[in-house]
Amino acid sequence: MKQIHEYGKSEAYNIAVIGGDGIGPEIVREARKALDAAAAKEGFSLKYAEYLMGGAAIDETGEPLPKATLEGARNAEAVLFGAIGGTKWDNLPRNLRPETGLLALRKGLDAFANLRPVKVFDALVEASPLKSEVVRGVDLLVVRELTGGIYFGQPRGRDDQSGWNTMIYSRFEIERIAKVAFEAAMRRGKKVCSVDKANVLEVSQVWREVVTSVAAGYPEVELEHMYVDNAAMQLIRNPRQFDTIVTGNLFGDILSDEASMIGGSIGLLPSASQGAKGGIFEPIHGSAPDIAGKGIANPIATILSAAMLCEYSLGRRGAAARIENAAKKALELGYRTPDIARFNADKQINTVEMGDLIADLIARED
Ligand code: NAD
Ligand code: IPM
Ligand code: MN
């Protein structure tokens, strides 16, 4: 939740840090550098406490979300998180998998609203596999419901012959996520596109009804409904048509990975999940086992998540702007991690170099 910040007051904020697995610890380290640099400029400080989650926690404690981690997250101002998961833990039963730790953290913090902004950097227009004229200027927000839907619905299970899950949404759950989307749209382009599968699924029919009734409270906002299959296509055909997209847990997961490529790489997309207290700030991507340990992951998604942390949980818009501007500047100067280096191989740098560069740019700015 947003807090009001009194200017001139020096404060120390407690941040729970969860590196996780794969590239998680590598990218979180770089995000901390950016946070510290921005905090120094803005006259506040951050105290970090590190916690285990996911595969690292399973190896150490036998469970994907140790109690100490949930407690630490609850008591902190905000959680900065990298990523979890990896092939090592893929054959464990669901309740012991790394992913279950993350789902339990989101649920435990009541972080039901996952904001995933997709903003195309001018400097990276050429890095997208889509044509420049399609992606230039894209600025959309995916509001993904995060603690319900098919991820959590009962019954679920498996036996020898089959497996089953339940996609269920209560009116209460739909109403609260729809309100987040309409409020966000009021601060943006005043357009909401609600994405569902109401031509087939009862859960989507209820979704559509509730979103429509919430829209009545926002007469200035234009509401459109779109089927998820069409939305997947429209995101590639003409992404600029979207302002704010609101959708359920599974559809939002899939569409946001798809949308990340509009801007050139999944390594660029941050997220903020509103929690009971501070919230969880994490890149939308995973632990990238294929590049883990190589030092080449793009830290920008996590660095921009740190910016969202400053804005949403600390009420420090100034620090957020410093981080965002520095990331933008690093790209404008031509520096690229390998995932976005298609046309700028001469200034290719690694994870640590990108993190250092961004922190340095923050420190050197007035
Ligand atoms: P992924 O997002 O980890 O990786 C997909 C592809 O994108 C890979 O080729 C990877 O190298 C690349 N990529 C991802 N982040 C990158 C970055 N910052 N810089 C450069 N390239 C990047 O998805 P996946 O491979 O399907 O899943 C791997 C593991 O991560 C699985 O265990 C999965 O469950 C987990 N996962 C975790 C989260 C999370 O912690 N929030 C999210 C998604 C997947
Ligand atoms: C994400 C991930 C997670 C999700 C997994 C790892 C549980 O894909 O954060 O997008 O599906 O929410
Ligand atoms: Mn995902």
Tab-separated table of C-alpha atoms and ligand atoms in Angstrom:
chain	number	residue	atom	x	y	z
A	1	MET	CA	0.000	0.000	0.000
A	2	LYS	CA	1.118	3.516	-0.678
A	3	GLN	CA	2.524	5.497	2.175
A	4	ILE	CA	2.826	9.227	2.366
A	5	HIS	CA	6.398	10.329	2.599
A	6	GLU	CA	7.407	13.448	4.467
A	7	TYR	CA	10.162	15.263	2.658
A	8	GLY	CA	13.355	15.932	4.546
A	9	LYS	CA	12.782	13.098	6.967
A	10	SER	CA	15.541	10.503	6.967
A	11	GLU	CA	14.210	6.999	7.214
A	12	ALA	CA	15.468	3.423	7.083
A	13	TYR	CA	13.196	0.895	5.471
A	14	ASN	CA	13.332	-2.845	6.066
A	15	ILE	CA	13.379	-4.818	2.862
A	16	ALA	CA	13.053	-8.611	2.769
A	17	VAL	CA	15.258	-9.973	0.009
A	18	ILE	CA	14.661	-13.350	-1.591
A	19	GLY	CA	17.220	-14.219	-4.258
A	20	GLY	CA	15.855	-17.689	-4.956
A	21	ASP	CA	17.270	-20.010	-7.599
A	22	GLY	CA	19.070	-19.865	-10.936
A	23	ILE	CA	19.671	-16.281	-12.028
A	24	GLY	CA	17.580	-15.017	-9.062
A	25	PRO	CA	20.480	-14.136	-6.742
A	26	GLU	CA	22.502	-12.673	-9.637
A	27	ILE	CA	19.829	-10.170	-10.656
A	28	VAL	CA	18.696	-9.262	-7.139
A	29	ARG	CA	22.270	-8.294	-6.274
A	30	GLU	CA	22.238	-5.752	-9.103
A	31	ALA	CA	18.829	-4.400	-8.101
A	32	ARG	CA	20.146	-3.737	-4.599
A	33	LYS	CA	22.945	-1.624	-6.035
A	34	ALA	CA	20.386	0.523	-7.840
A	35	LEU	CA	18.226	0.806	-4.710
A	36	ASP	CA	21.162	1.855	-2.558
A	37	ALA	CA	22.332	4.415	-5.093
A	38	ALA	CA	18.849	5.923	-5.380
A	39	ALA	CA	18.316	5.906	-1.610
A	40	ALA	CA	21.631	7.717	-1.048
A	41	LYS	CA	20.542	10.429	-3.466
A	42	GLU	CA	17.134	10.804	-1.878
A	43	GLY	CA	18.396	10.769	1.713
A	44	PHE	CA	16.986	7.532	3.021
A	45	SER	CA	18.432	4.109	3.634
A	46	LEU	CA	17.469	0.494	3.256
A	47	LYS	CA	18.110	-2.401	5.594
A	48	TYR	CA	18.072	-5.773	3.912
A	49	ALA	CA	17.329	-9.154	5.452
A	50	GLU	CA	17.846	-12.170	3.209
A	51	TYR	CA	15.468	-15.129	3.213
A	52	LEU	CA	15.266	-18.519	1.566
A	53	MET	CA	12.511	-19.617	-0.790
A	54	GLY	CA	12.073	-22.141	-3.590
A	55	GLY	CA	14.702	-24.726	-4.416
A	56	ALA	CA	17.319	-23.097	-2.204
A	57	ALA	CA	14.904	-23.355	0.743
A	58	ILE	CA	13.992	-26.958	-0.079
A	59	ASP	CA	17.656	-27.923	-0.067
A	60	GLU	CA	18.300	-26.116	3.217
A	61	THR	CA	15.095	-26.689	5.203
A	62	GLY	CA	12.975	-29.244	3.320
A	63	GLU	CA	10.191	-26.794	2.521
A	64	PRO	CA	9.757	-24.234	-0.288
A	65	LEU	CA	8.485	-21.435	1.979
A	66	PRO	CA	10.026	-21.638	5.454
A	67	LYS	CA	8.049	-19.923	8.229
A	68	ALA	CA	10.886	-17.488	8.813
A	69	THR	CA	10.595	-16.278	5.225
A	70	LEU	CA	6.872	-15.619	5.413
A	71	GLU	CA	7.323	-13.883	8.775
A	72	GLY	CA	10.217	-11.817	7.456
A	73	ALA	CA	8.194	-10.843	4.403
A	74	ARG	CA	5.214	-9.883	6.556
A	75	ASN	CA	7.285	-7.713	8.825
A	76	ALA	CA	9.193	-5.935	6.064
A	77	GLU	CA	8.199	-2.789	4.237
A	78	ALA	CA	8.406	-4.742	0.986
A	79	VAL	CA	9.820	-7.895	-0.570
A	80	LEU	CA	12.393	-7.792	-3.356
A	81	PHE	CA	12.367	-11.147	-5.105
A	82	GLY	CA	14.381	-12.726	-7.923
A	83	ALA	CA	13.061	-16.065	-9.182
A	84	ILE	CA	12.691	-19.688	-8.107
A	85	GLY	CA	12.644	-23.088	-9.738
A	86	GLY	CA	14.873	-25.428	-11.696
A	87	THR	CA	15.070	-28.924	-13.127
A	88	LYS	CA	16.594	-30.256	-9.912
A	89	TRP	CA	13.230	-29.884	-8.152
A	90	ASP	CA	10.895	-30.590	-11.080
A	91	ASN	CA	9.958	-34.105	-10.038
A	92	LEU	CA	8.879	-33.275	-6.502
A	93	PRO	CA	5.156	-33.453	-5.666
A	94	ARG	CA	3.376	-30.135	-6.145
A	95	ASN	CA	3.221	-29.147	-2.475
A	96	LEU	CA	7.004	-29.449	-2.222
A	97	ARG	CA	7.943	-27.719	-5.448
A	98	PRO	CA	9.753	-24.340	-5.502
A	99	GLU	CA	6.815	-22.752	-7.342
A	100	THR	CA	4.528	-23.654	-4.440
A	101	GLY	CA	6.701	-21.526	-2.172
A	102	LEU	CA	6.137	-18.487	-4.354
A	103	LEU	CA	2.389	-19.115	-4.595
A	104	ALA	CA	2.224	-19.462	-0.803
A	105	LEU	CA	4.142	-16.212	-0.329
A	106	ARG	CA	1.748	-14.336	-2.631
A	107	LYS	CA	-1.235	-15.859	-0.866
A	108	GLY	CA	0.296	-15.296	2.577
A	109	LEU	CA	0.738	-11.586	1.828
A	110	ASP	CA	-2.660	-11.349	0.122
A	111	ALA	CA	-0.842	-9.968	-2.904
A	112	PHE	CA	-3.821	-10.335	-5.214
A	113	ALA	CA	-3.052	-7.581	-7.713
A	114	ASN	CA	-0.040	-8.129	-9.934
A	115	LEU	CA	0.858	-5.072	-12.004
A	116	ARG	CA	3.010	-5.829	-15.038
A	117	PRO	CA	3.805	-2.702	-17.056
A	118	VAL	CA	4.995	-3.167	-20.635
A	119	LYS	CA	6.784	-0.065	-21.838
A	120	VAL	CA	8.902	-0.121	-24.966
A	121	PHE	CA	12.178	1.785	-24.609
A	122	ASP	CA	12.844	3.951	-27.669
A	123	ALA	CA	16.445	2.744	-27.642
A	124	LEU	CA	15.280	-0.859	-27.921
A	125	VAL	CA	12.705	-0.590	-30.667
A	126	GLU	CA	15.094	-2.475	-32.951
A	127	ALA	CA	15.621	-5.249	-30.403
A	128	SER	CA	12.034	-6.441	-30.721
A	129	PRO	CA	11.361	-9.274	-33.150
A	130	LEU	CA	8.284	-7.264	-34.199
A	131	LYS	CA	8.458	-4.371	-36.646
A	132	SER	CA	9.470	-0.979	-35.221
A	133	GLU	CA	6.292	0.704	-36.397
A	134	VAL	CA	4.254	-1.851	-34.435
A	135	VAL	CA	6.113	-1.607	-31.130
A	136	ARG	CA	7.267	2.023	-30.945
A	137	GLY	CA	5.515	3.856	-28.135
A	138	VAL	CA	3.798	0.837	-26.593
A	139	ASP	CA	2.845	1.604	-22.992
A	140	LEU	CA	0.392	-0.850	-21.521
A	141	LEU	CA	-0.291	-2.358	-18.139
A	142	VAL	CA	-1.339	-5.924	-17.455
A	143	VAL	CA	-3.290	-6.201	-14.205
A	144	ARG	CA	-3.139	-9.888	-13.392
A	145	GLU	CA	-5.207	-11.445	-10.604
A	146	LEU	CA	-2.617	-13.325	-8.557
A	147	THR	CA	-4.126	-15.260	-5.664
A	148	GLY	CA	-7.107	-17.013	-7.226
A	149	GLY	CA	-8.311	-18.718	-10.370
A	150	ILE	CA	-7.089	-22.076	-11.582
A	151	TYR	CA	-3.832	-21.774	-9.625
A	152	PHE	CA	-5.669	-22.129	-6.324
A	153	GLY	CA	-9.138	-23.526	-7.147
A	154	GLN	CA	-10.441	-26.678	-5.485
A	155	PRO	CA	-10.846	-29.479	-6.249
A	156	ARG	CA	-7.506	-30.261	-7.786
A	157	GLY	CA	-5.539	-33.424	-7.880
A	158	ARG	CA	-4.395	-36.372	-9.887
A	159	ASP	CA	-4.717	-40.121	-9.977
A	160	ASP	CA	-3.314	-42.792	-12.251
A	161	GLN	CA	-5.565	-41.904	-15.140
A	162	SER	CA	-6.055	-38.152	-14.979
A	163	GLY	CA	-5.272	-34.786	-13.458
A	164	TRP	CA	-7.667	-31.932	-12.658
A	165	ASN	CA	-7.781	-28.294	-11.572
A	166	THR	CA	-10.618	-25.862	-11.062
A	167	MET	CA	-10.815	-22.359	-12.442
A	168	ILE	CA	-12.992	-20.516	-9.955
A	169	TYR	CA	-13.485	-16.828	-9.191
A	170	SER	CA	-15.799	-15.337	-6.596
A	171	ARG	CA	-17.521	-12.039	-7.257
A	172	PHE	CA	-15.464	-10.577	-4.423
A	173	GLU	CA	-12.180	-11.568	-6.063
A	174	ILE	CA	-13.208	-10.212	-9.453
A	175	GLU	CA	-14.538	-6.985	-8.036
A	176	ARG	CA	-11.366	-6.124	-6.135
A	177	ILE	CA	-9.035	-6.798	-9.087
A	178	ALA	CA	-11.341	-4.912	-11.443
A	179	LYS	CA	-11.219	-1.902	-9.111
A	180	VAL	CA	-7.421	-1.976	-9.153
A	181	ALA	CA	-7.518	-1.995	-12.952
A	182	PHE	CA	-10.006	0.868	-13.224
A	183	GLU	CA	-8.086	2.945	-10.688
A	184	ALA	CA	-4.891	2.319	-12.669
A	185	ALA	CA	-6.650	3.206	-15.922
A	186	MET	CA	-7.818	6.513	-14.396
A	187	ARG	CA	-4.133	7.420	-13.897
A	188	ARG	CA	-3.266	6.203	-17.406
A	189	GLY	CA	-5.147	6.193	-20.735
A	190	LYS	CA	-8.648	5.573	-19.285
A	191	LYS	CA	-9.163	2.372	-21.254
A	192	VAL	CA	-9.662	-1.084	-19.746
A	193	CYS	CA	-9.634	-4.275	-21.784
A	194	SER	CA	-10.929	-7.208	-19.744
A	195	VAL	CA	-9.650	-10.510	-21.095
A	196	ASP	CA	-11.593	-13.732	-20.559
A	197	LYS	CA	-12.998	-16.816	-22.273
A	198	ALA	CA	-16.679	-16.040	-21.699
A	199	ASN	CA	-17.707	-17.797	-24.906
A	200	VAL	CA	-16.830	-21.098	-23.232
A	201	LEU	CA	-16.235	-20.782	-19.486
A	202	GLU	CA	-18.836	-20.044	-16.799
A	203	VAL	CA	-16.098	-18.561	-14.625
A	204	SER	CA	-15.469	-16.017	-17.385
A	205	GLN	CA	-19.158	-15.183	-17.698
A	206	VAL	CA	-19.242	-14.201	-14.033
A	207	TRP	CA	-15.941	-12.341	-14.554
A	208	ARG	CA	-17.475	-10.324	-17.403
A	209	GLU	CA	-20.614	-9.474	-15.406
A	210	VAL	CA	-18.663	-8.243	-12.413
A	211	VAL	CA	-16.157	-6.225	-14.448
A	212	THR	CA	-19.075	-4.608	-16.284
A	213	SER	CA	-20.734	-3.636	-13.017
A	214	VAL	CA	-17.493	-2.211	-11.598
A	215	ALA	CA	-17.117	-0.172	-14.800
A	216	ALA	CA	-20.350	1.648	-13.985
A	217	GLY	CA	-18.460	3.404	-11.165
A	218	TYR	CA	-15.888	4.717	-13.666
A	219	PRO	CA	-17.871	6.488	-16.387
A	220	GLU	CA	-14.715	8.137	-17.751
A	221	VAL	CA	-13.088	4.793	-18.473
A	222	GLU	CA	-13.856	2.970	-21.688
A	223	LEU	CA	-14.363	-0.770	-21.148
A	224	GLU	CA	-13.854	-3.434	-23.773
A	225	HIS	CA	-14.141	-7.209	-23.351
A	226	MET	CA	-11.916	-9.494	-25.366
A	227	TYR	CA	-11.533	-13.254	-25.587
A	228	VAL	CA	-8.106	-14.419	-24.517
A	229	ASP	CA	-7.260	-16.102	-27.824
A	230	ASN	CA	-8.012	-12.899	-29.697
A	231	ALA	CA	-6.080	-10.867	-27.104
A	232	ALA	CA	-3.005	-13.032	-27.677
A	233	MET	CA	-3.245	-12.233	-31.380
A	234	GLN	CA	-4.055	-8.512	-30.944
A	235	LEU	CA	-1.000	-8.038	-28.710
A	236	ILE	CA	1.181	-8.899	-31.683
A	237	ARG	CA	-0.988	-7.321	-34.393
A	238	ASN	CA	-1.384	-3.916	-32.762
A	239	PRO	CA	-0.181	-3.676	-29.142
A	240	ARG	CA	-0.708	0.109	-29.044
A	241	GLN	CA	-4.475	-0.430	-28.944
A	242	PHE	CA	-4.112	-1.475	-25.280
A	243	ASP	CA	-3.914	0.732	-22.230
A	244	THR	CA	-4.873	-1.361	-19.192
A	245	ILE	CA	-5.555	-5.083	-19.497
A	246	VAL	CA	-7.254	-6.862	-16.607
A	247	THR	CA	-7.386	-10.629	-16.508
A	248	GLY	CA	-7.224	-13.758	-14.382
A	249	ASN	CA	-4.216	-15.537	-13.005
A	250	LEU	CA	-3.437	-17.992	-15.807
A	251	PHE	CA	-4.330	-15.753	-18.745
A	252	GLY	CA	-2.298	-12.925	-17.204
A	253	ASP	CA	0.695	-15.192	-16.739
A	254	ILE	CA	0.699	-16.219	-20.381
A	255	LEU	CA	-0.166	-12.845	-21.918
A	256	SER	CA	2.501	-10.994	-19.952
A	257	ASP	CA	5.275	-13.319	-21.129
A	258	GLU	CA	4.003	-12.801	-24.663
A	259	ALA	CA	3.822	-9.035	-24.179
A	260	SER	CA	7.400	-8.927	-22.918
A	261	MET	CA	8.692	-9.636	-26.409
A	262	ILE	CA	7.050	-6.473	-27.728
A	263	GLY	CA	9.823	-4.641	-25.898
A	264	GLY	CA	12.558	-7.037	-26.954
A	265	SER	CA	13.133	-9.326	-23.961
A	266	ILE	CA	11.493	-10.900	-20.963
A	267	GLY	CA	14.545	-9.688	-19.079
A	268	LEU	CA	13.092	-6.165	-19.103
A	269	LEU	CA	9.655	-6.588	-17.523
A	270	PRO	CA	9.127	-5.731	-13.846
A	271	SER	CA	6.149	-6.343	-11.614
A	272	ALA	CA	4.571	-5.149	-8.389
A	273	SER	CA	2.119	-7.184	-6.381
A	274	GLN	CA	0.078	-5.276	-3.897
A	275	GLY	CA	0.134	-6.982	-0.520
A	276	ALA	CA	-1.530	-6.641	2.838
A	277	LYS	CA	1.365	-4.417	3.843
A	278	GLY	CA	4.213	-3.718	1.460
A	279	GLY	CA	3.987	-5.991	-1.516
A	280	ILE	CA	6.235	-8.213	-3.591
A	281	PHE	CA	8.449	-6.815	-6.332
A	282	GLU	CA	9.818	-9.263	-8.871
A	283	PRO	CA	10.667	-9.589	-12.544
A	284	ILE	CA	8.036	-11.452	-14.541
A	285	HIS	CA	10.567	-14.001	-15.787
A	286	GLY	CA	11.788	-17.153	-14.115
A	287	SER	CA	15.093	-18.545	-12.894
A	288	ALA	CA	16.386	-19.066	-16.464
A	289	PRO	CA	18.302	-22.298	-15.773
A	290	ASP	CA	19.765	-22.198	-19.291
A	291	ILE	CA	21.845	-19.102	-18.484
A	292	ALA	CA	22.155	-19.369	-14.679
A	293	GLY	CA	25.695	-19.013	-13.387
A	294	LYS	CA	26.937	-17.532	-16.659
A	295	GLY	CA	26.620	-13.945	-15.461
A	296	ILE	CA	24.752	-12.848	-18.589
A	297	ALA	CA	21.163	-12.450	-17.339
A	298	ASN	CA	19.564	-9.076	-17.935
A	299	PRO	CA	19.087	-7.442	-14.501
A	300	ILE	CA	16.867	-4.614	-15.804
A	301	ALA	CA	13.532	-6.348	-15.072
A	302	THR	CA	14.576	-6.689	-11.435
A	303	ILE	CA	16.070	-3.206	-11.283
A	304	LEU	CA	12.781	-1.767	-12.598
A	305	SER	CA	10.936	-3.901	-10.022
A	306	ALA	CA	13.075	-2.184	-7.390
A	307	ALA	CA	11.891	1.142	-8.825
A	308	MET	CA	8.296	-0.022	-8.432
A	309	LEU	CA	9.116	-0.995	-4.841
A	310	CYS	CA	10.252	2.549	-4.119
A	311	GLU	CA	7.121	4.009	-5.641
A	312	TYR	CA	4.440	1.628	-4.413
A	313	SER	CA	5.694	0.485	-1.015
A	314	LEU	CA	7.884	3.351	0.157
A	315	GLY	CA	6.067	6.242	-1.484
A	316	ARG	CA	9.455	7.333	-2.852
A	317	ARG	CA	8.565	8.367	-6.374
A	318	GLY	CA	11.805	10.351	-6.624
A	319	ALA	CA	13.940	7.259	-6.071
A	320	ALA	CA	11.806	5.291	-8.510
A	321	ALA	CA	12.304	7.938	-11.190
A	322	ARG	CA	16.071	7.942	-10.631
A	323	ILE	CA	16.239	4.184	-11.164
A	324	GLU	CA	13.992	4.250	-14.225
A	325	ASN	CA	15.907	7.125	-15.804
A	326	ALA	CA	19.252	5.418	-15.237
A	327	ALA	CA	18.060	2.162	-16.827
A	328	LYS	CA	16.783	4.140	-19.795
A	329	LYS	CA	20.076	6.045	-20.032
A	330	ALA	CA	22.143	2.843	-19.974
A	331	LEU	CA	20.156	1.605	-22.959
A	332	GLU	CA	20.392	4.949	-24.735
A	333	LEU	CA	24.164	4.809	-24.335
A	334	GLY	CA	23.993	1.583	-26.301
A	335	TYR	CA	24.867	-0.926	-23.603
A	336	ARG	CA	23.193	-4.316	-23.968
A	337	THR	CA	23.081	-7.631	-22.191
A	338	PRO	CA	23.098	-10.524	-24.720
A	339	ASP	CA	19.296	-10.959	-24.752
A	340	ILE	CA	18.854	-7.473	-26.278
A	341	ALA	CA	22.133	-7.225	-28.173
A	342	ARG	CA	20.870	-8.022	-31.665
A	343	PHE	CA	22.158	-4.833	-33.241
A	344	ASN	CA	24.585	-3.577	-30.618
A	345	ALA	CA	27.111	-6.358	-30.248
A	346	ASP	CA	29.914	-3.812	-29.787
A	347	LYS	CA	28.602	-2.634	-26.431
A	348	GLN	CA	27.608	-6.017	-25.061
A	349	ILE	CA	28.025	-6.243	-21.299
A	350	ASN	CA	27.227	-8.786	-18.593
A	351	THR	CA	24.885	-8.770	-15.596
A	352	VAL	CA	27.290	-7.157	-13.138
A	353	GLU	CA	28.460	-4.556	-15.644
A	354	MET	CA	24.876	-3.542	-16.385
A	355	GLY	CA	24.091	-3.340	-12.645
A	356	ASP	CA	27.229	-1.290	-11.971
A	357	LEU	CA	26.512	0.996	-14.903
A	358	ILE	CA	22.962	1.734	-13.769
A	359	ALA	CA	24.022	2.310	-10.154
A	360	ASP	CA	26.793	4.579	-11.391
A	361	LEU	CA	24.417	6.571	-13.583
A	362	ILE	CA	22.110	7.044	-10.581
A	363	ALA	CA	25.026	8.223	-8.450
A	364	ARG	CA	26.263	10.684	-11.081
A	365	GLU	CA	22.902	12.288	-11.776
A	366	ASP	CA	22.095	15.474	-9.802
B	1	NAD	P1	12.227	-18.393	-17.664
B	1	NAD	O1	11.519	-17.098	-17.622
B	1	NAD	O2	13.089	-18.736	-16.516
B	1	NAD	O3	13.135	-18.451	-18.977
B	1	NAD	C1	12.590	-18.408	-20.291
B	1	NAD	C2	13.666	-17.948	-21.280
B	1	NAD	O4	13.908	-16.564	-21.073
B	1	NAD	C3	15.001	-18.658	-21.104
B	1	NAD	O5	15.610	-18.847	-22.347
B	1	NAD	C4	15.815	-17.658	-20.280
B	1	NAD	O6	17.201	-17.746	-20.476
B	1	NAD	C5	15.266	-16.330	-20.766
B	1	NAD	N1	15.349	-15.317	-19.710
B	1	NAD	C6	14.565	-15.232	-18.600
B	1	NAD	N2	14.960	-14.210	-17.832
B	1	NAD	C7	15.993	-13.636	-18.454
B	1	NAD	C8	16.828	-12.525	-18.143
B	1	NAD	N3	16.684	-11.795	-17.044
B	1	NAD	N4	17.830	-12.218	-19.019
B	1	NAD	C9	17.997	-12.914	-20.147
B	1	NAD	N5	17.236	-13.978	-20.487
B	1	NAD	C10	16.255	-14.333	-19.651
B	1	NAD	O7	11.112	-19.509	-17.906
B	1	NAD	P2	11.236	-21.126	-17.947
B	1	NAD	O8	12.513	-21.523	-18.596
B	1	NAD	O9	9.976	-21.593	-18.475
B	1	NAD	O10	11.284	-21.557	-16.423
B	1	NAD	C11	12.485	-21.845	-15.714
B	1	NAD	C12	12.176	-22.056	-14.239
B	1	NAD	O11	11.747	-20.830	-13.650
B	1	NAD	C13	11.060	-23.058	-13.972
B	1	NAD	O12	11.400	-23.794	-12.833
B	1	NAD	C14	9.844	-22.206	-13.712
B	1	NAD	O13	8.882	-22.808	-12.907
B	1	NAD	C15	10.485	-21.031	-13.012
B	1	NAD	N6	9.749	-19.769	-13.090
B	1	NAD	C16	9.798	-18.995	-11.985
B	1	NAD	C17	9.217	-17.762	-12.008
B	1	NAD	C18	9.295	-16.916	-10.782
B	1	NAD	O14	10.083	-17.210	-9.899
B	1	NAD	N7	8.542	-15.852	-10.684
B	1	NAD	C19	8.630	-17.284	-13.178
B	1	NAD	C20	8.608	-18.095	-14.304
B	1	NAD	C21	9.196	-19.338	-14.260
B	2	IPM	C1	5.333	-15.968	-12.771
B	2	IPM	C2	5.628	-17.453	-12.746
B	2	IPM	C3	4.845	-18.110	-11.632
B	2	IPM	C4	3.372	-17.985	-11.978
B	2	IPM	C5	5.185	-19.579	-11.318
B	2	IPM	C6	6.643	-19.787	-11.134
B	2	IPM	C7	4.439	-20.047	-10.111
B	2	IPM	O1	5.383	-18.033	-13.992
B	2	IPM	O2	5.574	-15.298	-11.766
B	2	IPM	O3	4.895	-15.457	-13.806
B	2	IPM	O4	2.850	-18.773	-12.776
B	2	IPM	O5	2.746	-17.074	-11.427
B	3	MN	MN	5.006	-16.559	-15.553
